[in-house]
Short mmCIF file of C-alpha atoms in Angstrom, two decimals:
data_model
loop_
_atom_site.label_atom_id
_atom_site.label_comp_id
_atom_site.label_asym_id
_atom_site.label_seq_id
_atom_site.Cartn_x
_atom_site.Cartn_y
_atom_site.Cartn_z
CA MET V 988 55.25 -76.91 -21.06
CA PHE V 989 52.57 -74.74 -19.72
CA GLU V 990 49.72 -76.19 -17.56
CA MET V 991 47.21 -73.38 -18.15
CA ASP V 992 43.84 -75.19 -16.90
CA GLN V 993 42.45 -72.10 -14.81
CA PRO V 994 40.07 -69.42 -15.87
CA GLY V 995 40.75 -65.54 -15.84
CA ILE V 996 44.36 -64.48 -16.45
CA PRO V 997 45.52 -67.87 -17.20
CA LEU V 998 43.05 -68.28 -19.97
CA GLU V 999 43.65 -64.79 -21.05
CA ILE V 1000 47.24 -65.72 -21.49
CA THR V 1001 46.44 -68.62 -23.41
CA GLN V 1002 44.11 -66.76 -25.77
CA ARG V 1003 46.55 -63.90 -26.44
CA LEU V 1004 49.24 -66.51 -27.24
CA ASP V 1005 46.67 -67.96 -29.91
CA ALA V 1006 46.15 -64.45 -31.40
CA LEU V 1007 49.77 -64.13 -31.76
CA GLY V 1008 50.24 -67.75 -33.38
CA ALA V 1009 52.64 -68.63 -30.42
CA ARG V 1010 51.21 -71.66 -28.78
CA ARG V 1011 51.53 -75.35 -29.82
CA GLY V 1012 49.70 -78.23 -28.52
CA VAL V 1013 46.67 -80.56 -28.95
CA LEU V 1014 45.45 -80.08 -25.54
CA PRO V 1015 43.78 -76.65 -24.74
CA SER V 1016 45.44 -76.50 -21.21
CA MET V 1017 48.92 -78.10 -21.83
CA TYR V 1018 50.84 -76.76 -24.34
CA SER V 1019 54.27 -75.06 -25.31
CA TYR V 1020 54.91 -71.81 -26.17
CA ASP V 1021 57.37 -69.41 -27.77
CA PRO V 1022 59.44 -67.77 -24.85
CA GLU V 1023 60.24 -64.69 -26.62
CA THR V 1024 56.82 -63.92 -27.57
CA MET V 1025 55.59 -64.88 -23.86
CA LYS V 1026 58.02 -62.48 -22.57
CA GLN V 1027 56.78 -59.46 -24.42
CA LEU V 1028 53.17 -60.59 -23.79
CA LEU V 1029 53.65 -60.69 -19.99
CA GLU V 1030 55.30 -57.12 -20.08
CA ASN V 1031 52.51 -55.67 -22.45
CA MET V 1032 49.82 -57.05 -20.15
CA CYS V 1033 51.63 -55.37 -17.22
CA SER V 1034 51.95 -52.05 -19.16
CA GLU V 1035 47.99 -52.19 -20.12
CA ALA V 1036 47.08 -52.45 -16.46
CA GLY V 1037 49.27 -49.73 -15.63
CA ILE V 1038 51.87 -51.78 -13.38
CA GLY V 1039 55.24 -50.55 -13.12
CA ILE V 1040 58.10 -52.79 -13.70
CA GLN V 1041 61.75 -52.68 -12.18
CA LEU V 1042 64.03 -55.63 -13.29
CA HIS V 1043 67.22 -56.55 -12.10
CA THR V 1044 66.19 -56.34 -8.51
CA ARG V 1045 65.94 -58.49 -5.53
CA VAL V 1046 64.41 -58.39 -2.17
CA ALA V 1047 66.90 -58.00 0.54
CA GLY V 1048 65.23 -56.78 3.80
CA VAL V 1049 61.97 -55.52 5.28
CA ILE V 1050 60.87 -52.75 7.66
CA ALA V 1051 58.38 -54.10 9.96
CA ASP V 1052 56.19 -52.64 12.80
CA GLY V 1053 55.26 -55.70 14.74
CA GLU V 1054 53.41 -58.28 12.65
CA ARG V 1055 52.92 -55.55 9.97
CA LEU V 1056 55.47 -54.67 6.94
CA SER V 1057 55.69 -51.07 6.38
CA ALA V 1058 58.36 -51.40 3.59
CA VAL V 1059 60.34 -53.80 1.33
CA LEU V 1060 64.11 -53.27 0.72
CA THR V 1061 65.53 -54.29 -2.31
CA GLU V 1062 69.16 -54.15 -3.93
CA SER V 1063 69.91 -53.37 -7.50
CA LYS V 1064 72.27 -51.22 -9.73
CA SER V 1065 70.30 -48.22 -8.28
CA GLY V 1066 71.46 -49.22 -4.90
CA ARG V 1067 69.20 -50.12 -1.82
CA GLN V 1068 65.67 -48.88 -2.14
CA ALA V 1069 62.85 -49.04 0.05
CA TRP V 1070 59.21 -49.68 -1.22
CA ARG V 1071 56.34 -48.69 0.76
CA ALA V 1072 52.71 -50.23 0.33
CA ALA V 1073 49.63 -50.95 2.36
CA VAL V 1074 49.70 -54.54 1.17
CA PHE V 1075 52.57 -56.70 -0.02
CA VAL V 1076 52.34 -60.05 -2.27
CA ASP V 1077 55.27 -62.63 -2.08
CA ALA V 1078 55.48 -63.98 -5.59
CA THR V 1079 59.10 -64.88 -5.38
CA GLY V 1080 58.26 -68.57 -5.70
CA ASP V 1081 60.58 -69.37 -2.86
CA GLY V 1082 58.94 -67.08 -0.31
CA ASP V 1083 61.81 -64.88 0.17
CA LEU V 1084 59.82 -61.84 1.26
CA ALA V 1085 57.81 -63.79 3.80
CA ALA V 1086 60.86 -65.33 5.33
CA LEU V 1087 62.58 -62.08 5.67
CA ALA V 1088 59.46 -60.80 7.28
CA GLY V 1089 59.61 -63.62 9.96
CA CYS V 1090 56.91 -66.08 8.55
CA THR V 1091 57.41 -69.56 9.49
CA TYR V 1092 57.48 -72.16 6.77
CA ASP V 1093 58.18 -75.76 5.68
CA MET V 1094 60.71 -77.04 3.05
CA GLY V 1095 61.02 -80.39 1.31
CA ARG V 1096 59.59 -83.52 2.35
CA ALA V 1097 59.09 -84.33 6.18
CA PRO V 1098 61.20 -85.26 8.27
CA SER V 1099 64.19 -85.48 5.78
CA GLY V 1100 63.83 -81.95 4.11
CA GLU V 1101 64.65 -83.46 1.01
CA CYS V 1102 63.21 -81.24 -1.98
CA GLN V 1103 62.13 -82.27 -5.42
CA PRO V 1104 65.19 -81.85 -8.11
CA MET V 1105 65.67 -78.82 -10.02
CA THR V 1106 65.92 -79.10 -13.91
CA TYR V 1107 68.19 -77.00 -16.43
CA MET V 1108 66.56 -76.70 -19.75
CA ALA V 1109 67.63 -75.61 -23.07
CA LEU V 1110 66.40 -74.41 -26.66
CA ALA V 1111 67.89 -76.38 -29.47
CA THR V 1112 67.06 -76.06 -33.55
CA VAL V 1113 67.22 -79.28 -35.95
CA PRO V 1114 66.92 -79.16 -39.41
CA ASP V 1115 63.62 -81.09 -39.94
CA ALA V 1116 61.54 -81.36 -36.91
CA GLU V 1117 59.03 -83.75 -38.93
CA ARG V 1118 61.81 -86.39 -38.95
CA LEU V 1119 61.94 -86.21 -35.06
CA SER V 1120 58.12 -86.37 -34.69
CA PRO V 1121 58.37 -89.94 -32.87
CA PHE V 1122 60.63 -88.43 -29.99
CA ILE V 1123 58.66 -85.11 -29.83
CA SER V 1124 55.86 -85.05 -27.09
CA GLY V 1125 52.40 -83.55 -27.63
CA GLY V 1126 48.78 -84.79 -27.74
CA ASP V 1127 47.60 -86.96 -25.11
CA LEU V 1128 49.31 -88.92 -22.48
CA SER V 1129 49.87 -92.11 -24.21
CA HIS V 1130 51.82 -90.40 -27.18
CA HIS V 1131 53.86 -88.40 -24.34
CA LEU V 1132 55.00 -91.55 -22.79
CA GLU V 1133 55.69 -93.17 -25.91
CA ALA V 1134 57.75 -90.36 -27.23
CA VAL V 1135 59.66 -90.12 -23.92
CA GLY V 1136 60.56 -93.68 -23.95
CA ARG V 1137 61.95 -93.25 -27.39
CA PHE V 1138 64.15 -90.44 -26.82
CA LEU V 1139 65.37 -91.95 -23.55
CA ALA V 1140 66.30 -95.10 -25.67
CA GLU V 1141 68.25 -92.54 -28.40
CA ILE V 1142 69.98 -90.74 -25.44
CA ARG V 1143 71.27 -94.25 -24.37
CA ARG V 1144 72.07 -95.19 -27.86
CA ALA V 1145 74.52 -91.92 -27.76
CA GLY V 1146 76.12 -93.70 -24.84
CA ILE V 1147 74.68 -91.32 -22.24
CA GLU V 1148 72.77 -92.09 -18.93
CA PRO V 1149 70.69 -88.89 -18.47
CA SER V 1150 70.11 -87.70 -14.85
CA TYR V 1151 66.38 -87.58 -15.57
CA ALA V 1152 64.51 -91.05 -16.54
CA ARG V 1153 61.87 -89.22 -18.56
CA PRO V 1154 63.77 -86.90 -20.86
CA THR V 1155 61.31 -84.72 -22.92
CA LEU V 1156 61.36 -82.84 -26.27
CA PHE V 1157 58.81 -80.34 -26.96
CA GLN V 1158 58.23 -78.40 -30.22
CA ILE V 1159 57.92 -74.62 -30.06
CA ARG V 1160 57.65 -73.60 -33.49
CA GLY V 1161 59.06 -74.85 -36.59
CA GLU V 1162 62.53 -76.31 -36.11
CA LEU V 1163 62.95 -75.07 -32.50
CA LEU V 1164 62.52 -77.48 -29.82
CA ALA V 1165 62.61 -77.24 -25.90
CA VAL V 1166 65.10 -79.79 -24.28
CA MET V 1167 64.32 -81.26 -21.07
CA VAL V 1168 67.01 -84.14 -19.83
CA ASN V 1169 68.20 -82.85 -16.66
CA HIS V 1170 67.76 -83.46 -12.85
CA GLU V 1171 69.88 -81.89 -10.17
CA TYR V 1172 69.24 -83.54 -6.81
CA GLY V 1173 69.63 -82.47 -3.20
CA VAL V 1174 69.89 -78.81 -4.19
CA SER V 1175 68.39 -76.04 -1.98
CA ALA V 1176 66.49 -73.29 -3.27
CA THR V 1177 67.93 -71.04 -0.65
CA ASP V 1178 71.50 -71.87 -1.15
CA ALA V 1179 73.22 -69.68 -3.71
CA ASP V 1180 76.38 -71.64 -3.95
CA ALA V 1181 74.28 -74.94 -4.44
CA ILE V 1182 72.25 -73.46 -7.15
CA THR V 1183 75.33 -72.15 -9.04
CA ARG V 1184 76.96 -75.73 -8.90
CA ALA V 1185 73.56 -77.09 -10.15
CA THR V 1186 73.48 -74.69 -13.03
CA ILE V 1187 77.07 -75.59 -14.17
CA ARG V 1188 76.34 -79.36 -14.06
CA GLY V 1189 72.98 -78.94 -15.66
CA ARG V 1190 74.51 -76.88 -18.48
CA GLU V 1191 77.41 -79.20 -19.06
CA GLU V 1192 74.95 -82.13 -19.22
CA VAL V 1193 72.46 -80.54 -21.72
CA ASN V 1194 75.43 -79.80 -24.10
CA ARG V 1195 76.95 -83.21 -23.85
CA ILE V 1196 73.52 -84.78 -24.56
CA VAL V 1197 73.06 -82.68 -27.51
CA HIS V 1198 76.43 -83.08 -28.91
CA GLY V 1199 75.81 -86.91 -28.29
CA LEU V 1200 72.66 -86.91 -30.15
CA ARG V 1201 74.09 -84.97 -33.09
CA LYS V 1202 76.92 -87.53 -33.46
CA LEU V 1203 74.20 -90.20 -34.14
CA GLY V 1204 73.58 -88.66 -37.35
CA GLY V 1205 70.42 -89.01 -39.37
CA ALA V 1206 67.46 -87.04 -38.20
CA TRP V 1207 69.78 -85.66 -35.37
CA SER V 1208 72.17 -84.29 -37.81
CA ASP V 1209 73.00 -80.62 -37.14
CA MET V 1210 71.17 -80.45 -33.99
CA HIS V 1211 72.55 -77.46 -32.19
CA LEU V 1212 71.69 -75.62 -28.87
CA VAL V 1213 70.85 -71.90 -29.48
CA ALA V 1214 69.94 -71.04 -25.69
CA THR V 1215 70.39 -72.40 -22.28
CA CYS V 1216 67.80 -71.17 -19.53
CA GLU V 1217 68.51 -68.08 -17.81
CA HIS V 1218 67.70 -69.58 -14.28
CA ILE V 1219 67.49 -73.32 -13.51
CA GLY V 1220 64.15 -74.70 -13.03
CA VAL V 1221 63.25 -74.80 -9.43
CA ARG V 1222 60.36 -77.10 -8.34
CA GLU V 1223 60.24 -76.64 -4.67
CA GLY V 1224 61.36 -73.94 -2.39
CA ARG V 1225 59.63 -72.55 1.11
CA ARG V 1226 55.96 -73.16 1.65
CA ILE V 1227 54.96 -70.33 4.05
CA HIS V 1228 52.67 -71.00 6.90
CA GLY V 1229 49.18 -69.50 6.12
CA LEU V 1230 45.81 -69.28 7.65
CA TYR V 1231 44.75 -72.68 5.92
CA THR V 1232 47.41 -75.26 4.83
CA VAL V 1233 46.35 -77.45 1.59
CA THR V 1234 47.15 -81.12 2.49
CA GLU V 1235 47.40 -84.36 0.95
CA ASP V 1236 43.62 -85.27 2.43
CA ASP V 1237 42.32 -82.27 0.55
CA LEU V 1238 43.59 -83.89 -2.67
CA ALA V 1239 42.49 -87.20 -1.50
CA ALA V 1240 38.93 -86.21 -0.82
CA GLY V 1241 38.55 -83.59 -3.78
CA ARG V 1242 37.75 -80.95 -0.99
CA ARG V 1243 35.56 -77.94 -2.04
CA GLN V 1244 36.35 -74.65 -0.10
CA VAL V 1245 33.79 -71.82 0.37
CA ASP V 1246 36.47 -69.27 -0.53
CA ALA V 1247 38.02 -71.11 -3.48
CA VAL V 1248 40.52 -69.04 -5.67
CA CYS V 1249 40.69 -72.00 -8.26
CA ARG V 1250 40.02 -75.77 -8.81
CA VAL V 1251 43.12 -77.93 -9.37
CA ARG V 1252 43.13 -80.93 -11.68
CA PHE V 1253 46.80 -81.22 -12.45
CA GLY V 1254 47.88 -84.50 -10.51
CA VAL V 1255 50.65 -85.32 -8.08
CA ASP V 1256 53.74 -84.80 -9.40
CA VAL V 1257 56.65 -85.60 -7.11
CA HIS V 1258 59.96 -86.11 -9.05
CA SER V 1259 62.14 -88.26 -7.09
CA THR V 1260 64.24 -86.85 -4.32
CA ASN V 1261 66.46 -89.99 -4.23
CA PRO V 1262 68.23 -90.62 -7.60
CA ALA V 1263 69.20 -93.99 -6.00
CA ALA V 1264 65.62 -94.95 -5.53
CA GLY V 1265 64.69 -93.87 -9.16
CA LYS V 1266 65.29 -90.78 -11.46
CA GLY V 1267 61.55 -90.34 -12.57
CA GLN V 1268 58.25 -89.43 -11.02
CA GLU V 1269 57.26 -91.15 -7.83
CA ARG V 1270 53.81 -93.07 -7.66
CA SER V 1271 51.07 -91.48 -5.92
CA PRO V 1272 49.88 -93.73 -3.01
CA PHE V 1273 46.05 -92.47 -3.92
CA LYS V 1274 44.02 -91.31 -6.47
CA MET V 1275 43.88 -87.56 -6.41
CA LYS V 1276 40.28 -85.87 -7.11
CA PRO V 1277 40.07 -82.36 -8.23
CA TYR V 1278 40.37 -79.96 -5.32
CA ASP V 1279 40.13 -76.21 -4.27
CA VAL V 1280 42.75 -73.78 -3.31
CA PRO V 1281 41.17 -71.48 -0.62
CA MET V 1282 41.95 -67.74 -0.22
CA ARG V 1283 43.10 -68.45 3.36
CA ALA V 1284 46.24 -70.35 1.93
CA LEU V 1285 47.23 -67.19 0.20
CA VAL V 1286 47.08 -65.32 3.34
CA ALA V 1287 50.35 -65.29 5.59
CA LYS V 1288 49.70 -66.52 9.12
CA GLU V 1289 52.19 -64.23 11.05
CA VAL V 1290 52.31 -61.13 8.94
CA SER V 1291 48.74 -59.10 8.57
CA ASN V 1292 49.52 -57.52 5.32
CA LEU V 1293 51.22 -59.92 3.45
CA LEU V 1294 49.78 -62.27 0.74
CA LEU V 1295 51.31 -65.17 -1.02
CA ALA V 1296 51.27 -66.25 -4.78
CA GLY V 1297 52.61 -69.24 -6.83
CA ARG V 1298 54.42 -72.26 -5.44
CA CYS V 1299 55.03 -70.64 -1.99
CA ILE V 1300 51.47 -70.77 -0.65
CA SER V 1301 50.58 -72.67 2.10
CA GLY V 1302 50.50 -76.65 1.67
CA ASP V 1303 52.15 -79.64 2.43
CA PHE V 1304 54.76 -81.45 0.26
CA ILE V 1305 52.39 -83.77 -1.43
CA ALA V 1306 49.76 -80.76 -2.23
CA HIS V 1307 52.54 -78.47 -3.21
CA SER V 1308 53.42 -81.24 -6.01
CA SER V 1309 50.44 -80.72 -7.63
CA TYR V 1310 49.34 -76.88 -7.25
CA ARG V 1311 53.16 -75.67 -8.21
CA VAL V 1312 52.31 -75.74 -11.74
CA THR V 1313 52.26 -72.59 -13.83
CA GLY V 1314 48.41 -72.51 -14.12
CA THR V 1315 47.60 -72.57 -10.62
CA ALA V 1316 50.30 -70.08 -10.03
CA ALA V 1317 48.87 -67.83 -12.31
CA ALA V 1318 45.52 -68.24 -10.76
CA THR V 1319 46.68 -67.47 -7.05
CA GLY V 1320 48.68 -64.53 -8.39
CA GLN V 1321 45.50 -63.20 -9.64
CA ALA V 1322 43.51 -63.86 -6.47
CA ALA V 1323 46.55 -62.39 -4.36
CA GLY V 1324 46.55 -59.17 -6.68
CA ALA V 1325 42.89 -58.78 -6.32
CA ALA V 1326 42.76 -59.08 -2.57
CA ALA V 1327 45.70 -56.81 -2.06
CA ALA V 1328 44.00 -54.08 -4.20
CA LEU V 1329 40.78 -54.46 -2.08
CA SER V 1330 42.75 -54.51 1.11
CA ALA V 1331 44.59 -51.29 0.37
CA ARG V 1332 41.23 -49.57 -0.96
CA MET V 1333 39.21 -50.65 2.09
CA GLY V 1334 41.74 -50.07 4.90
CA LYS V 1335 41.11 -53.77 6.01
CA SER V 1336 43.84 -56.70 6.21
CA PRO V 1337 43.46 -59.31 3.66
CA ALA V 1338 42.08 -61.78 6.53
CA GLU V 1339 39.42 -59.36 7.20
CA LEU V 1340 38.13 -58.96 3.75
CA PRO V 1341 34.74 -60.53 2.80
CA TRP V 1342 35.06 -63.25 0.36
CA ALA V 1343 32.02 -62.18 -1.55
CA ASP V 1344 34.10 -58.95 -2.60
CA ILE V 1345 37.33 -60.74 -3.61
CA SER V 1346 35.10 -63.19 -5.54
CA GLU V 1347 33.15 -60.31 -7.41
CA LEU V 1348 36.52 -58.67 -8.28
CA LEU V 1349 37.98 -61.48 -9.59
CA GLN V 1350 35.12 -61.87 -12.14
CA LYS V 1351 36.10 -58.26 -13.42
CA THR V 1352 39.94 -58.60 -14.22
CA VAL V 1353 40.13 -60.58 -17.46
CA ARG V 1354 40.60 -57.89 -20.10
CA PHE V 1355 41.20 -59.86 -23.45
CA GLU V 1356 38.93 -59.38 -26.27
CA PRO V 1357 39.00 -62.11 -29.09
CA GLY V 1358 40.75 -60.72 -32.22
CA ARG V 1359 42.89 -58.10 -30.09
CA PRO V 1360 46.52 -59.20 -29.44
#
């Protein structure tokens, strides 16, 4: 499910998916999409913008001069490579680059350090998706909750208690469905062994549930897995310290910022960190109001030429549970990219850039024209 409720590049992606007939959902800002179409679309957008891509490559180290990065080191089939730039953006999700550069960060809920669970997802086909419509989420929140409840009852009817109390089916297109039934608790996003074991458990559970549903017969007959996710879904990793920290208080107050890169409307969404206390979402202790994410939360506090994008930006545990979703991640990525380009062009650190210049550039970066895929 995509939460694309932001202008700029998030809106451009939505419009392009519509032009390709690859988006499904009643609400304009929350929808499912064809993953193969999305992969090619994002690669095409990078090519159009003149962005060079190197896949199968991971950051492995940095070369720094005091508080300034001069190069990022990566490992791949090409061996170790050094990438020099005037400004860098950490869009790793888990803040890997920032951590290697020596930035301080928070992780998980204070003081325990417990992180939200990961989720292993899959794609499945069914002979007739229309017959499963009572179990497929879509439309308004009320319908979604009803579909989740019915789907959970079916899994239990198959004799299985899922690790996630709100299992969900999304329709991608035709008879292709996305299956979200798994929670992996107590797994650190920075522990490769733990992630590996969570992946194996998650794949086993998804297979077990799909096989169990198929044995129920009826509308579930001939339900088959066609693909499991390439990487387990990680909700929470490092939150890098920036010049500003988005907090729970900002959400409660609906705080506006003079340097707002986006306004977030997606609610607090904390998936239970303790399965003994519940396997769904935790209730928020306050009513969140739409709030701004400022540019300062995207500027690393301790490295002068490093910007942050996505769920590793500077915020506390509660705020992170709201801004971590895809639409906000894309909006912060656009802002970080614009600031990085200006910083390199003007020979100033990101913290020295006039907000008016960043804002002006952000208004010029959407390239989509209706009718052109």
